[in-house]
Amino acid sequence: MFWHDYVYNTLRTDKENQKDSANQWFLNFPYHKLTQLREKIYGLIIGYILVDGFLKFPLKPEQQNDKNYFDDCDYSILGSSSNTYQQYSSNIRKEYWGFSDEYFYPERKKFLKKLLEKEFIFNTQHFRDKYEEQARINIQKEADEIIYDLLLGD
């Protein structure tokens, strides 16, 4: 999970960030030092880093299951307590400091709306049971606040 967003620059594309994250993982864990057992894990990790918004290729069923947990871990912050989520949301705005409010907030709202339109935010039953309800509450509250902020011009 750590290497998924190891390189993350909001002024660059997801493809560039994921490619650089995978390269950093590659540089820090030289392939030639891996045992045969680790080669499979190595390939999976590089694949999971790159598949998120960079490469689209079919995964084997067991790989898709792992990828589902990988993605759910990444999204688990959405189902955190209201206070933790509010801090996360505030930090997201700080990450995108290079974008004007006029651009950022409508785009953030679109993203939140897409999440709420999904049948499930989380891919696995474990994460659905643990985080789905609170995630929807948090996301809806943030989306409502964005509408309020846009109306007031704040």
PDB file of C-alpha atoms in Angstrom, residues 32-129:
ATOM      1  CA  HIS A  32      17.994  -9.328  -8.970  1.00  0.00           C
ATOM      2  CA  LYS A  33      18.000  -9.733  -5.179  1.00  0.00           C
ATOM      3  CA  LEU A  34      14.634 -11.435  -5.075  1.00  0.00           C
ATOM      4  CA  THR A  35      14.076 -15.132  -4.605  1.00  0.00           C
ATOM      5  CA  GLN A  36      11.775 -16.988  -6.974  1.00  0.00           C
ATOM      6  CA  LEU A  37       8.928 -16.812  -4.446  1.00  0.00           C
ATOM      7  CA  ARG A  38       9.306 -13.071  -4.151  1.00  0.00           C
ATOM      8  CA  GLU A  39       9.298 -12.643  -7.935  1.00  0.00           C
ATOM      9  CA  LYS A  40       5.550 -13.277  -8.009  1.00  0.00           C
ATOM     10  CA  ILE A  41       4.937 -10.781  -5.214  1.00  0.00           C
ATOM     11  CA  TYR A  42       7.219  -8.277  -6.950  1.00  0.00           C
ATOM     12  CA  GLY A  43       5.233  -8.543 -10.175  1.00  0.00           C
ATOM     13  CA  LEU A  44       1.927  -8.211  -8.350  1.00  0.00           C
ATOM     14  CA  ILE A  45       2.986  -5.095  -6.456  1.00  0.00           C
ATOM     15  CA  ILE A  46       4.255  -3.370  -9.593  1.00  0.00           C
ATOM     16  CA  GLY A  47       1.017  -4.394 -11.307  1.00  0.00           C
ATOM     17  CA  TYR A  48      -1.201  -3.055  -8.530  1.00  0.00           C
ATOM     18  CA  ILE A  49       0.621   0.257  -8.486  1.00  0.00           C
ATOM     19  CA  LEU A  50       0.367   0.632 -12.254  1.00  0.00           C
ATOM     20  CA  VAL A  51      -3.116  -0.751 -12.791  1.00  0.00           C
ATOM     21  CA  ASP A  52      -4.699   2.039 -10.764  1.00  0.00           C
ATOM     22  CA  GLY A  53      -5.351   4.617 -13.463  1.00  0.00           C
ATOM     23  CA  PHE A  54      -2.327   3.735 -15.581  1.00  0.00           C
ATOM     24  CA  LEU A  55      -2.605   0.368 -17.232  1.00  0.00           C
ATOM     25  CA  LYS A  56      -5.741  -1.574 -17.909  1.00  0.00           C
ATOM     26  CA  PHE A  57      -5.142  -5.281 -18.205  1.00  0.00           C
ATOM     27  CA  PRO A  58      -7.162  -8.293 -17.134  1.00  0.00           C
ATOM     28  CA  LEU A  59      -6.332  -9.746 -13.768  1.00  0.00           C
ATOM     29  CA  LYS A  60      -6.637 -13.377 -12.780  1.00  0.00           C
ATOM     30  CA  PRO A  61      -9.445 -13.984 -10.247  1.00  0.00           C
ATOM     31  CA  GLU A  62      -7.027 -14.282  -7.316  1.00  0.00           C
ATOM     32  CA  GLN A  63      -5.250 -11.120  -8.441  1.00  0.00           C
ATOM     33  CA  GLN A  64      -8.555  -9.254  -8.730  1.00  0.00           C
ATOM     34  CA  ASN A  65      -9.420 -10.273  -5.172  1.00  0.00           C
ATOM     35  CA  ASP A  66      -6.081  -8.906  -3.948  1.00  0.00           C
ATOM     36  CA  LYS A  67      -6.597  -5.730  -5.999  1.00  0.00           C
ATOM     37  CA  ASN A  68     -10.053  -5.294  -4.453  1.00  0.00           C
ATOM     38  CA  TYR A  69      -8.544  -5.371  -0.959  1.00  0.00           C
ATOM     39  CA  PHE A  70      -5.730  -3.066  -2.101  1.00  0.00           C
ATOM     40  CA  ASP A  71      -8.296  -0.528  -3.373  1.00  0.00           C
ATOM     41  CA  ASP A  72     -10.487  -0.883  -0.292  1.00  0.00           C
ATOM     42  CA  CYS A  73      -7.525  -0.159   1.971  1.00  0.00           C
ATOM     43  CA  ASP A  74      -6.844   2.952  -0.095  1.00  0.00           C
ATOM     44  CA  TYR A  75     -10.476   4.111   0.290  1.00  0.00           C
ATOM     45  CA  SER A  76     -10.897   3.133   3.945  1.00  0.00           C
ATOM     46  CA  ILE A  77     -10.320   6.751   5.048  1.00  0.00           C
ATOM     47  CA  LEU A  78     -13.711   7.543   3.527  1.00  0.00           C
ATOM     48  CA  GLY A  79     -15.386   5.499   6.258  1.00  0.00           C
ATOM     49  CA  SER A  80     -13.464   6.980   9.176  1.00  0.00           C
ATOM     50  CA  SER A  81     -15.005   9.020  11.987  1.00  0.00           C
ATOM     51  CA  SER A  82     -16.531  12.362  11.033  1.00  0.00           C
ATOM     52  CA  ASN A  83     -13.639  14.295  12.592  1.00  0.00           C
ATOM     53  CA  THR A  84     -10.981  12.204  10.865  1.00  0.00           C
ATOM     54  CA  TYR A  85     -12.794  12.487   7.542  1.00  0.00           C
ATOM     55  CA  GLN A  86     -13.104  16.251   7.920  1.00  0.00           C
ATOM     56  CA  GLN A  87      -9.337  16.497   8.463  1.00  0.00           C
ATOM     57  CA  TYR A  88      -8.768  14.237   5.443  1.00  0.00           C
ATOM     58  CA  SER A  89     -11.046  16.425   3.326  1.00  0.00           C
ATOM     59  CA  SER A  90      -9.183  19.535   4.447  1.00  0.00           C
ATOM     60  CA  ASN A  91      -5.886  17.879   3.567  1.00  0.00           C
ATOM     61  CA  ILE A  92      -7.174  16.969   0.104  1.00  0.00           C
ATOM     62  CA  ARG A  93      -7.770  20.655  -0.562  1.00  0.00           C
ATOM     63  CA  LYS A  94      -4.216  21.418   0.602  1.00  0.00           C
ATOM     64  CA  GLU A  95      -2.862  18.742  -1.766  1.00  0.00           C
ATOM     65  CA  TYR A  96      -4.514  20.527  -4.660  1.00  0.00           C
ATOM     66  CA  TRP A  97      -3.247  23.947  -3.655  1.00  0.00           C
ATOM     67  CA  GLY A  98      -2.357  24.759  -7.269  1.00  0.00           C
ATOM     68  CA  PHE A  99      -5.990  24.769  -8.371  1.00  0.00           C
ATOM     69  CA  SER A 100      -8.398  27.626  -7.846  1.00  0.00           C
ATOM     70  CA  ASP A 101     -11.490  27.117  -5.684  1.00  0.00           C
ATOM     71  CA  GLU A 102     -13.596  27.686  -8.799  1.00  0.00           C
ATOM     72  CA  TYR A 103     -11.963  24.661 -10.409  1.00  0.00           C
ATOM     73  CA  PHE A 104     -11.302  22.429  -7.411  1.00  0.00           C
ATOM     74  CA  TYR A 105     -14.705  22.392  -5.705  1.00  0.00           C
ATOM     75  CA  PRO A 106     -16.844  21.513  -8.734  1.00  0.00           C
ATOM     76  CA  GLU A 107     -14.381  18.746  -9.658  1.00  0.00           C
ATOM     77  CA  ARG A 108     -14.313  17.424  -6.099  1.00  0.00           C
ATOM     78  CA  LYS A 109     -18.101  17.446  -6.047  1.00  0.00           C
ATOM     79  CA  LYS A 110     -18.195  15.422  -9.299  1.00  0.00           C
ATOM     80  CA  PHE A 111     -15.854  12.854  -7.761  1.00  0.00           C
ATOM     81  CA  LEU A 112     -17.942  12.610  -4.590  1.00  0.00           C
ATOM     82  CA  LYS A 113     -21.149  12.291  -6.605  1.00  0.00           C
ATOM     83  CA  LYS A 114     -19.663   9.414  -8.625  1.00  0.00           C
ATOM     84  CA  LEU A 115     -18.782   7.621  -5.399  1.00  0.00           C
ATOM     85  CA  LEU A 116     -22.312   8.067  -4.052  1.00  0.00           C
ATOM     86  CA  GLU A 117     -23.859   6.826  -7.304  1.00  0.00           C
ATOM     87  CA  LYS A 118     -22.009   3.517  -7.080  1.00  0.00           C
ATOM     88  CA  GLU A 119     -23.945   0.587  -5.679  1.00  0.00           C
ATOM     89  CA  PHE A 120     -21.015  -0.007  -3.327  1.00  0.00           C
ATOM     90  CA  ILE A 121     -18.041   2.206  -2.577  1.00  0.00           C
ATOM     91  CA  PHE A 122     -16.025  -0.759  -1.337  1.00  0.00           C
ATOM     92  CA  ASN A 123     -15.288  -3.893  -3.325  1.00  0.00           C
ATOM     93  CA  THR A 124     -15.164  -6.432  -0.516  1.00  0.00           C
ATOM     94  CA  GLN A 125     -17.807  -7.474   1.981  1.00  0.00           C
ATOM     95  CA  HIS A 126     -15.399  -6.920   4.888  1.00  0.00           C
ATOM     96  CA  PHE A 127     -14.896  -3.244   4.014  1.00  0.00           C
ATOM     97  CA  ARG A 128     -18.559  -2.752   3.150  1.00  0.00           C
ATOM     98  CA  ASP A 129     -19.603  -4.049   6.546  1.00  0.00           C
TER      99      ASP A 129
END
